[in-house]
Coordinates of C-alpha atoms in Angstrom, one line a residue:
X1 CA 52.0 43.3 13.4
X2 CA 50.5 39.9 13.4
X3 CA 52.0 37.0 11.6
X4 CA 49.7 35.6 8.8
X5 CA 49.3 31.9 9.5
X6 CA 50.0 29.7 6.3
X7 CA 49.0 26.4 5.5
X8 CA 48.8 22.7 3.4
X9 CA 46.8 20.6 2.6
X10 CA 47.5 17.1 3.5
X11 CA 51.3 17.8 4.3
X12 CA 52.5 15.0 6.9
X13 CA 55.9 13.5 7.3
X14 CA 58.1 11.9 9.7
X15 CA 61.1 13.7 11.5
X16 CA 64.9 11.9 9.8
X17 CA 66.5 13.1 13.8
X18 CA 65.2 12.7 17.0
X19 CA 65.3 16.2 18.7
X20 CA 65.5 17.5 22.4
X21 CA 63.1 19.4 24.6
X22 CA 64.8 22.5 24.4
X23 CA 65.6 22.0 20.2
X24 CA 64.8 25.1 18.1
X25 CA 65.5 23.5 14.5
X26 CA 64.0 20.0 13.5
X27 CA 64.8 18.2 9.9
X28 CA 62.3 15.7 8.5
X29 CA 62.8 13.2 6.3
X30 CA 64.7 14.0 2.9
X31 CA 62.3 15.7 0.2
X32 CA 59.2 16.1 2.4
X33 CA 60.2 19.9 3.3
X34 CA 58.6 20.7 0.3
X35 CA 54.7 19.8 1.4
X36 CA 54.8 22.7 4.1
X37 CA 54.9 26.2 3.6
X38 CA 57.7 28.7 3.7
X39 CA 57.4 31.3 6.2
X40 CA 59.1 34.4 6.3
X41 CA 60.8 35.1 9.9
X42 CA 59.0 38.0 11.2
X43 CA 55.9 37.5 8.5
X44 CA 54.2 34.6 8.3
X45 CA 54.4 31.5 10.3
X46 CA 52.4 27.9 10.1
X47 CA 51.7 25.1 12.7
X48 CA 53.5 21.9 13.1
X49 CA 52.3 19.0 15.1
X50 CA 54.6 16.4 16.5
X51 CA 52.9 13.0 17.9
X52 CA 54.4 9.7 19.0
X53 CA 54.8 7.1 16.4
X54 CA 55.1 4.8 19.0
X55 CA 51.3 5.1 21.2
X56 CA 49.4 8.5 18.8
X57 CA 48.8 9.7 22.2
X58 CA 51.9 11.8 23.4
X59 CA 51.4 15.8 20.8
X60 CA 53.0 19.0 21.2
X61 CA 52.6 22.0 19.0
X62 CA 55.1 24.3 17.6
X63 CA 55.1 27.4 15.0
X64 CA 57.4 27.0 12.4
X65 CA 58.7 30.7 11.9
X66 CA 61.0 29.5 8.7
X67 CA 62.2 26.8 6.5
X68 CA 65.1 26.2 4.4
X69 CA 64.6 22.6 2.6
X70 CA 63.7 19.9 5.1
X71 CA 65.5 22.1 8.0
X72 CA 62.4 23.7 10.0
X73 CA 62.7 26.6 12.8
X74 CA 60.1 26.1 15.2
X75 CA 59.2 27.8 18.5
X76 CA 58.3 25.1 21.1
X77 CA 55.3 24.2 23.5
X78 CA 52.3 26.0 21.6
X79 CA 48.7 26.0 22.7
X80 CA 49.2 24.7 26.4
X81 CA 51.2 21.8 24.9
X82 CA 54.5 20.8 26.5
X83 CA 58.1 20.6 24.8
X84 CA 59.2 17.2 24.7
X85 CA 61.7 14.8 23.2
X86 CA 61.3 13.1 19.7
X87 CA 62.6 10.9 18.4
X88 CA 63.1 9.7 14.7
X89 CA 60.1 8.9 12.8
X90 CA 58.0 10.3 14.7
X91 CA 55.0 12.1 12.8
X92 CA 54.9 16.0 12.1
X93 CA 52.2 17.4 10.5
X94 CA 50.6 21.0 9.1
X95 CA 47.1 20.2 11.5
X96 CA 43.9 22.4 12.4
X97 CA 44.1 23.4 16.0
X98 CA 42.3 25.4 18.4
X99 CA 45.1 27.9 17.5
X100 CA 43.7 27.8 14.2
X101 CA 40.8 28.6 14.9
X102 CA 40.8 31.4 17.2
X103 CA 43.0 33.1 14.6
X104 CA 40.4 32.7 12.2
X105 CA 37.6 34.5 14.4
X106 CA 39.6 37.4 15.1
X107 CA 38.6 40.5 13.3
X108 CA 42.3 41.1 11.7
X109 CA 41.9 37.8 10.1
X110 CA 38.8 36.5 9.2
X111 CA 35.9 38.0 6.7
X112 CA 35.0 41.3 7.3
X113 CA 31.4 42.7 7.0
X114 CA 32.4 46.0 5.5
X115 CA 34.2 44.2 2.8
X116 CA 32.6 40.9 2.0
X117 CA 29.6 40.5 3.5
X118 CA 27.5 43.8 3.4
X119 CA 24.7 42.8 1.1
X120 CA 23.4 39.9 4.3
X121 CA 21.8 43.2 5.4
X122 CA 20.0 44.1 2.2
X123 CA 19.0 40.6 0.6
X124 CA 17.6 42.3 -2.2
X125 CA 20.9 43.7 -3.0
X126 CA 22.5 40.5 -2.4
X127 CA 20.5 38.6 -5.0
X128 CA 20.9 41.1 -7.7
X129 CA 24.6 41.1 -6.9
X130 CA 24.6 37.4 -7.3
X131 CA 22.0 37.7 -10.8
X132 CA 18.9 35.6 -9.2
X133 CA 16.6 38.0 -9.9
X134 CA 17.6 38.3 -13.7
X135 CA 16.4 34.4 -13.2
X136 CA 13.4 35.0 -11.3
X137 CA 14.5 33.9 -7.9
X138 CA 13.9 35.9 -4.7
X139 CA 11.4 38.2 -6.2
X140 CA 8.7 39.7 -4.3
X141 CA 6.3 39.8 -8.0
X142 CA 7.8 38.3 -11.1
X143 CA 7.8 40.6 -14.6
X144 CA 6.5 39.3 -17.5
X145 CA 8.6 38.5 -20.5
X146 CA 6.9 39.5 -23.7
X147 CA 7.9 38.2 -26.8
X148 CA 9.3 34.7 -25.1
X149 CA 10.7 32.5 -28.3
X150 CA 11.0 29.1 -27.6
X151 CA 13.9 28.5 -30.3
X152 CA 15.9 31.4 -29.9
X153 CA 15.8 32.2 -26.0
X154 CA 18.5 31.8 -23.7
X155 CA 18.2 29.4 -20.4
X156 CA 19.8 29.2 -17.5
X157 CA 19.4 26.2 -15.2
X158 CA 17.5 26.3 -12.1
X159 CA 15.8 29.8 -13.5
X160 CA 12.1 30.8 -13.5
X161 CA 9.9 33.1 -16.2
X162 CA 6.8 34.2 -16.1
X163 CA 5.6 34.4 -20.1
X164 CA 2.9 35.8 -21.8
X165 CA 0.4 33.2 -23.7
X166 CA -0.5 36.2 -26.0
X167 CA 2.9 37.3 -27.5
X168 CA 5.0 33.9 -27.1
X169 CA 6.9 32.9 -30.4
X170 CA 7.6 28.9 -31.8
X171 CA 5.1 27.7 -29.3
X172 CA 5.5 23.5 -29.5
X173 CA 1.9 22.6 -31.3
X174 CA 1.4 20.2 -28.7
X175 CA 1.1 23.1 -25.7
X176 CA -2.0 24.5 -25.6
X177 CA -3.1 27.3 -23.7
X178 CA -5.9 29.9 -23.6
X179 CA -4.6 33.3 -25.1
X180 CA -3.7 35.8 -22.5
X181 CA -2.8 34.0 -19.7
X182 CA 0.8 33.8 -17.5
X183 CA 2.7 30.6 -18.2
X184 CA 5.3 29.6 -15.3
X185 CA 8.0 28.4 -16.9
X186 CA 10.9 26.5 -14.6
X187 CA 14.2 24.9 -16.2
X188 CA 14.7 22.4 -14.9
X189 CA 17.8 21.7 -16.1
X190 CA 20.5 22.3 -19.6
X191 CA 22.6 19.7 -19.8
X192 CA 25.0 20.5 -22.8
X193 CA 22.8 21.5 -25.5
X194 CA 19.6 20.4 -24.1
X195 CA 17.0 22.0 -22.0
X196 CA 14.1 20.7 -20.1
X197 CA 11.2 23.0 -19.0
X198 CA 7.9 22.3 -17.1
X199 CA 5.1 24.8 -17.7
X200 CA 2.7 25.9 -15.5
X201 CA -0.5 28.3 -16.2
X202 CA -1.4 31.0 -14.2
X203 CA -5.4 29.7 -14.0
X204 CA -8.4 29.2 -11.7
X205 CA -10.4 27.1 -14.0
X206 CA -9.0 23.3 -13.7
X207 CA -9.9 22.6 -17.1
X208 CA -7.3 24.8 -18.2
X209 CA -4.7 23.7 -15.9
X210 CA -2.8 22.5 -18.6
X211 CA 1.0 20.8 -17.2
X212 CA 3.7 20.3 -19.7
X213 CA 7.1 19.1 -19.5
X214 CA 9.3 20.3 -22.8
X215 CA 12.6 18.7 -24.1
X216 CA 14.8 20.8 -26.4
X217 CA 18.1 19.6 -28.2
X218 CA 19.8 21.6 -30.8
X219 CA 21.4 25.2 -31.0
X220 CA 19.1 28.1 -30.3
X221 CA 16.9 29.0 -33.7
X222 CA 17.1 25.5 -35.0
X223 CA 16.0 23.2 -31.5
X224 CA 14.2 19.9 -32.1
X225 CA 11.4 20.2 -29.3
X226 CA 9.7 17.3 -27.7
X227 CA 6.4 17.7 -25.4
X228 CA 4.8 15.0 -23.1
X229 CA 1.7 16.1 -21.0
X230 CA 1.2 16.0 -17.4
X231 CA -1.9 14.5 -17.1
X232 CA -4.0 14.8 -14.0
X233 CA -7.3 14.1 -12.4
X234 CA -9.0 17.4 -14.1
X235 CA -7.7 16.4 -17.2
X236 CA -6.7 12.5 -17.7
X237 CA -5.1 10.8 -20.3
X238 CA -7.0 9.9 -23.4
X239 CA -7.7 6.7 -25.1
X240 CA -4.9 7.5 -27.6
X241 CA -2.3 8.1 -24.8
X242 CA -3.5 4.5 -23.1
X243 CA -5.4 6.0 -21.0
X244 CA -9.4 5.6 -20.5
X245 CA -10.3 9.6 -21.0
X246 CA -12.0 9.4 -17.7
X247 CA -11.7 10.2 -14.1
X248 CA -13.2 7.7 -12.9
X249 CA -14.0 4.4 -13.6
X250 CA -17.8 4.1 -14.9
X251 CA -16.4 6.9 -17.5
X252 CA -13.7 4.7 -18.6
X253 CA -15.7 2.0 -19.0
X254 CA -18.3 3.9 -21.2
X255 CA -15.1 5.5 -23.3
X256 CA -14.2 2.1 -23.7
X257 CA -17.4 0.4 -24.4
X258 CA -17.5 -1.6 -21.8
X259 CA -21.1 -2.8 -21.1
X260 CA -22.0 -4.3 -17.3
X261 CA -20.5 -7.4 -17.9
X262 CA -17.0 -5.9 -17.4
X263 CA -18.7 -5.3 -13.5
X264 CA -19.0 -8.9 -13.2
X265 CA -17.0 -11.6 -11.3
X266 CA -16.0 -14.9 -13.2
X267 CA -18.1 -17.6 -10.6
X268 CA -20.6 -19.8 -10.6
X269 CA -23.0 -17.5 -8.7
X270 CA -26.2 -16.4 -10.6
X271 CA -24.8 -13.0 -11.6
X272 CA -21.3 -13.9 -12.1
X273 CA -19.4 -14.5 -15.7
X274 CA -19.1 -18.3 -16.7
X275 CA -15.6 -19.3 -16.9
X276 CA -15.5 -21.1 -20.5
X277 CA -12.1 -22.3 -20.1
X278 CA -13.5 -25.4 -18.0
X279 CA -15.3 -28.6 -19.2
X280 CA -18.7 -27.1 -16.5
X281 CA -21.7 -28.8 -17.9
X282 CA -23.6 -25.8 -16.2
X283 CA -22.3 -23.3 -18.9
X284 CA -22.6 -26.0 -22.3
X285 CA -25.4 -27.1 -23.5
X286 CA -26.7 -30.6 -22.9
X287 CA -25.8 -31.9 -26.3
X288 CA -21.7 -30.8 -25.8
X289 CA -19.2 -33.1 -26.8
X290 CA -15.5 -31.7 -26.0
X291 CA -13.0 -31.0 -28.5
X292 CA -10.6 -33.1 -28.0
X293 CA -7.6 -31.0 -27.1
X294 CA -5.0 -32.8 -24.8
X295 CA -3.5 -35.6 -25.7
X296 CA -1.3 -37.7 -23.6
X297 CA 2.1 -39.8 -25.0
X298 CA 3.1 -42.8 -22.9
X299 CA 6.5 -43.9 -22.9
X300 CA 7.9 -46.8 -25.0
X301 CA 7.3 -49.9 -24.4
X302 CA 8.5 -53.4 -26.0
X303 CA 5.9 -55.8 -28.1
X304 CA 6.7 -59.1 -25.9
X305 CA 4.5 -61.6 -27.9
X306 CA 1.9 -63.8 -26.4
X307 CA 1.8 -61.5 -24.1
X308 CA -0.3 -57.9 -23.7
X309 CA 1.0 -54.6 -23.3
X310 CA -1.1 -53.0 -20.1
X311 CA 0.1 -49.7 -19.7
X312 CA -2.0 -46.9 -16.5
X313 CA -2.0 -43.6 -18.2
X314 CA -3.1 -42.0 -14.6
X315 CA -5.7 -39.6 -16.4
X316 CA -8.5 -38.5 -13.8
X317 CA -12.2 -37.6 -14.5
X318 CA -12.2 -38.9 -18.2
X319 CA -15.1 -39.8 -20.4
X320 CA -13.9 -42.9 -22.2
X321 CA -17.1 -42.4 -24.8
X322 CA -15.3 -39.2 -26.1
X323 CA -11.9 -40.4 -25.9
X324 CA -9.8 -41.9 -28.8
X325 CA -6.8 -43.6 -28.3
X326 CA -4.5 -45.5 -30.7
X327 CA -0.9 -47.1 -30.8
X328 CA 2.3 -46.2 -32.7
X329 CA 4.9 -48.8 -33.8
X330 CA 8.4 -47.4 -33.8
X331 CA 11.8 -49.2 -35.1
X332 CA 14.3 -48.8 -32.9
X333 CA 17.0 -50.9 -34.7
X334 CA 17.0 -51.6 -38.4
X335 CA 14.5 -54.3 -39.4
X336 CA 13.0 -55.7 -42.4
X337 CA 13.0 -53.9 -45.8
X338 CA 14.2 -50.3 -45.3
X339 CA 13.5 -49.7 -41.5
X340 CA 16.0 -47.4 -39.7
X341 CA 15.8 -46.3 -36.4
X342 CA 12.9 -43.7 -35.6
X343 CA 10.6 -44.7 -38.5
X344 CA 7.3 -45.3 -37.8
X345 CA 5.3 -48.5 -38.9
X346 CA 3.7 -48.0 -42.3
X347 CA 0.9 -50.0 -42.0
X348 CA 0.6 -52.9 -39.5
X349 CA -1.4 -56.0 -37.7
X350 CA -1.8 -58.4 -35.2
X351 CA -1.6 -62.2 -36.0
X352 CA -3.5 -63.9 -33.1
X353 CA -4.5 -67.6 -33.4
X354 CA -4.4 -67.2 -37.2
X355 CA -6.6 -64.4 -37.3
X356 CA -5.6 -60.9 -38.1
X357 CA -6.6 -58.0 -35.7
X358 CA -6.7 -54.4 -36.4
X359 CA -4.1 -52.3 -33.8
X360 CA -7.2 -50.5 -31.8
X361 CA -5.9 -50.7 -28.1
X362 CA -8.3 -51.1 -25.3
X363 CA -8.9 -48.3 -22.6
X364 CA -10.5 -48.1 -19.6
X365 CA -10.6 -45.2 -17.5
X366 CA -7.2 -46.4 -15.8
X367 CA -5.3 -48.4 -18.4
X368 CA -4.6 -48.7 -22.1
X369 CA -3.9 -52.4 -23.5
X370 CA -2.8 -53.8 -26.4
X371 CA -1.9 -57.3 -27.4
X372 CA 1.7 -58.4 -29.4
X373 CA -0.2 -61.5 -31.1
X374 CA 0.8 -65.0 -30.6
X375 CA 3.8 -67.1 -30.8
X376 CA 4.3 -67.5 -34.1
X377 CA 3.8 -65.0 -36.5
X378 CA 3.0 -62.3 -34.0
X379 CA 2.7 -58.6 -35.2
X380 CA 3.2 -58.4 -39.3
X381 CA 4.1 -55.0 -40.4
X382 CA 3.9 -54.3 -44.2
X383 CA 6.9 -53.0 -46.1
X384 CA 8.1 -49.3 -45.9
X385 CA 7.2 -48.7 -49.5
X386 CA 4.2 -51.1 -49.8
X387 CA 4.0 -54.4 -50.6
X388 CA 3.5 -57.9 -48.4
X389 CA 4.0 -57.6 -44.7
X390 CA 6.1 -59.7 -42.5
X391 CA 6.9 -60.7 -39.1
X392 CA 8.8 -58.2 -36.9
X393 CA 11.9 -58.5 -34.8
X394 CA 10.3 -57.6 -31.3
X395 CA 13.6 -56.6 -29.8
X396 CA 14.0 -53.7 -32.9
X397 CA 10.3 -52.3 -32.4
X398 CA 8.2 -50.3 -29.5
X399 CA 5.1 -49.7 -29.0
X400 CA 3.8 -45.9 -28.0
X401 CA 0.9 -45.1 -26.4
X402 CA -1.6 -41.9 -27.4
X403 CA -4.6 -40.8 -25.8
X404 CA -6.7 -37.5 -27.3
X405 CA -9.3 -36.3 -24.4

């Protein structure tokens, strides 16, 4: 009688003794014993290979005919392998070999037709052993389930049904089909108590191929159901989807009410759209002044008197006629009656040459100017709450710079 070859997964150790060539017994190290099998002389057997711990390149195979703890009874040389000696810690392992194998493809030991694999000759058979057919798969023509109820019927992942449109039950408002029609219905998948199903009709006409994708949640009778369309070129999405309702462009832009312009180019060319957003004399009319809607900020700078602030402001193209520019005064140490630091100037001058001058800078297309006054009394700002105005501490006040274009 053959021996029936036994096996471990992953069961590897290291021998505790060296052993001789001509050694029946081996002993591995203390407690591993326990990761191979345990024959029975005369009945069952495993394989045991030894390699070198010293190069991995020097094997030999035995049969290990019985084991009693750690101690193994081996039969030497196996599989055209030759009996050596071994030393301690050397590896022994339960390894696939040819051996193996071959034992495998033998009839007395591997899977028999007669007994395991009789339906590969009638696949028919073999499908409704295995219950694909109850769900649809490997059938030559598919029945029709009558009576199909959306809340109440059972899925089964992977699974096709062909349904009836004319006897369906707790059909999702959002599916619509013609009555009478076959609906292909695939799960796609029921993760816990979910289910997701795509639906197909059985139709010629494109107007009616309809695609759906359904989402259930919930236990059977009481599911919440969820629908989203598949929309496609016979059928595209509508305005209230975000779509255009169209298949093609000149139908979306009629759904949308676009007129030709839409079909323009933004240029200067004859037929194109005028870009507003630039200051194009060809698109305003002749009288146009711009809003002015930029503004630039220079930094500060300090009133030195006698002497005049010239400041570039590095603006290109600007039309000083429809420009306005002024100047700020700001405190930047406390100064006269109730100035602190950050307050603007209430009300202020310029005392040049006894002479008061209103604080209107001067621009040009490259520079913005404004003069501190004279030695003397200088620039006179007015008190924070009214009143008289006096002479400013210079050093506690600069100037700031706007231009609106």
């Amino acid at each position: 009688m053959a021996l029936t070859l036994l096996s471990a997964n992953n069961a590897s150790t290291v021998l505790s003794a060296g052993i001789s060539a001509s050694a029946t017994t081996l002993t591995v190290n203390t407690g591993t014993g326990g990761l191979f099998p345990s024959p029975v002389s005369g009945t069952s057997f495993f394989k045991l290979t030894l390699i070198d711990a010293a190069t991995g390149t020097l094997t030999e195979i035995v049969h290990v005919t019985a084991r009693t703890g750690d101690t193994m009874t081996i039969v030497r040389a196996q599989e055209g392998t030759v009996s050596r000696l071994w030393s301690a810690n050397d590896i022994a392992a339960n390894m696939m070999t040819a051996g193996t194998l071959d034992l495998l493809s033998q009839k007395s030991q591997s899977l028999q037709i007669a007994n395991n694999l009789s339906d590969l000759a009638s696949p028919q058979t073999a499908l409704t052993n295995l219950g694909l057919t109850g769900i649809g798969i490997g059938l030559s023509t598919q029945p029709t389930i009558a009576n199909f109820d959306f809340q109440t019927f059972a899925f089964t992942s992977g699974a096709n049904y062909a349904v009836s449109s004319s006897t369906w039950l707790n059909v999702p408002v959002e599916v619509v089909y013609p009555t009478g029609i076959i609906i292909s219905i695939t799960v796609i998948s029921v993760p816990g108590s979910n289910v997701i199903l795509k639906l197909v009709p059985h139709v010629s006409s494109a107007g009616k191929y309809n695609t759906y994708y359904v989402r259930m949640s919930g236990a059977a009778g009481s599911r919440t159901i969820y629908v989203t369309q598949d929309w496609n070129s016979t059928n595209p999405i509508p305005i209230t989807g975000g779509g255009t309702g169209a298949i093609d462009a000149a139908g979306g832009r009629t759904n949308l009410g676009l007129g030709t312009a839409a079909q323009r180019a933004v240029g200067t060319a004859s037929a194109n759209i005028p870009d507003i957003a630039i200051a194009d004399a060809r698109y305003k009319p002749i009288d146009y002044t711009p809003v002015l809607s930029r503004v630039w900020v220079s930094n500060e700078y300090q009133p030195v008197t006698g002497t005049p602030t010239i400041v570039s402001h590095g603006l290109t193209g600007i039309d000083v006629l429809h420009c306005k520019a002024d100047v700020l005064l700001k405190c930047i140490a406390a100064d006269l009656t109730g100035y602190s630091p950050g307050d603007f100037a209430a009300g202020w001058g310029i005392h040049y040459t006894n002479a008061p001058l209103s604080p209107i800078p001067a621009l040009s297309t490259s520079t913005i100017t404004i003069s501190a006054g004279n030695a003397g009394t200088g620039i006179l700002v007015s008190g924070k709450g009214g009143g008289p105005s006096y002479a400013i501490d210079t050093t506690k006040w600069r100037f700031i710079f706007r231009i609106f274009y």
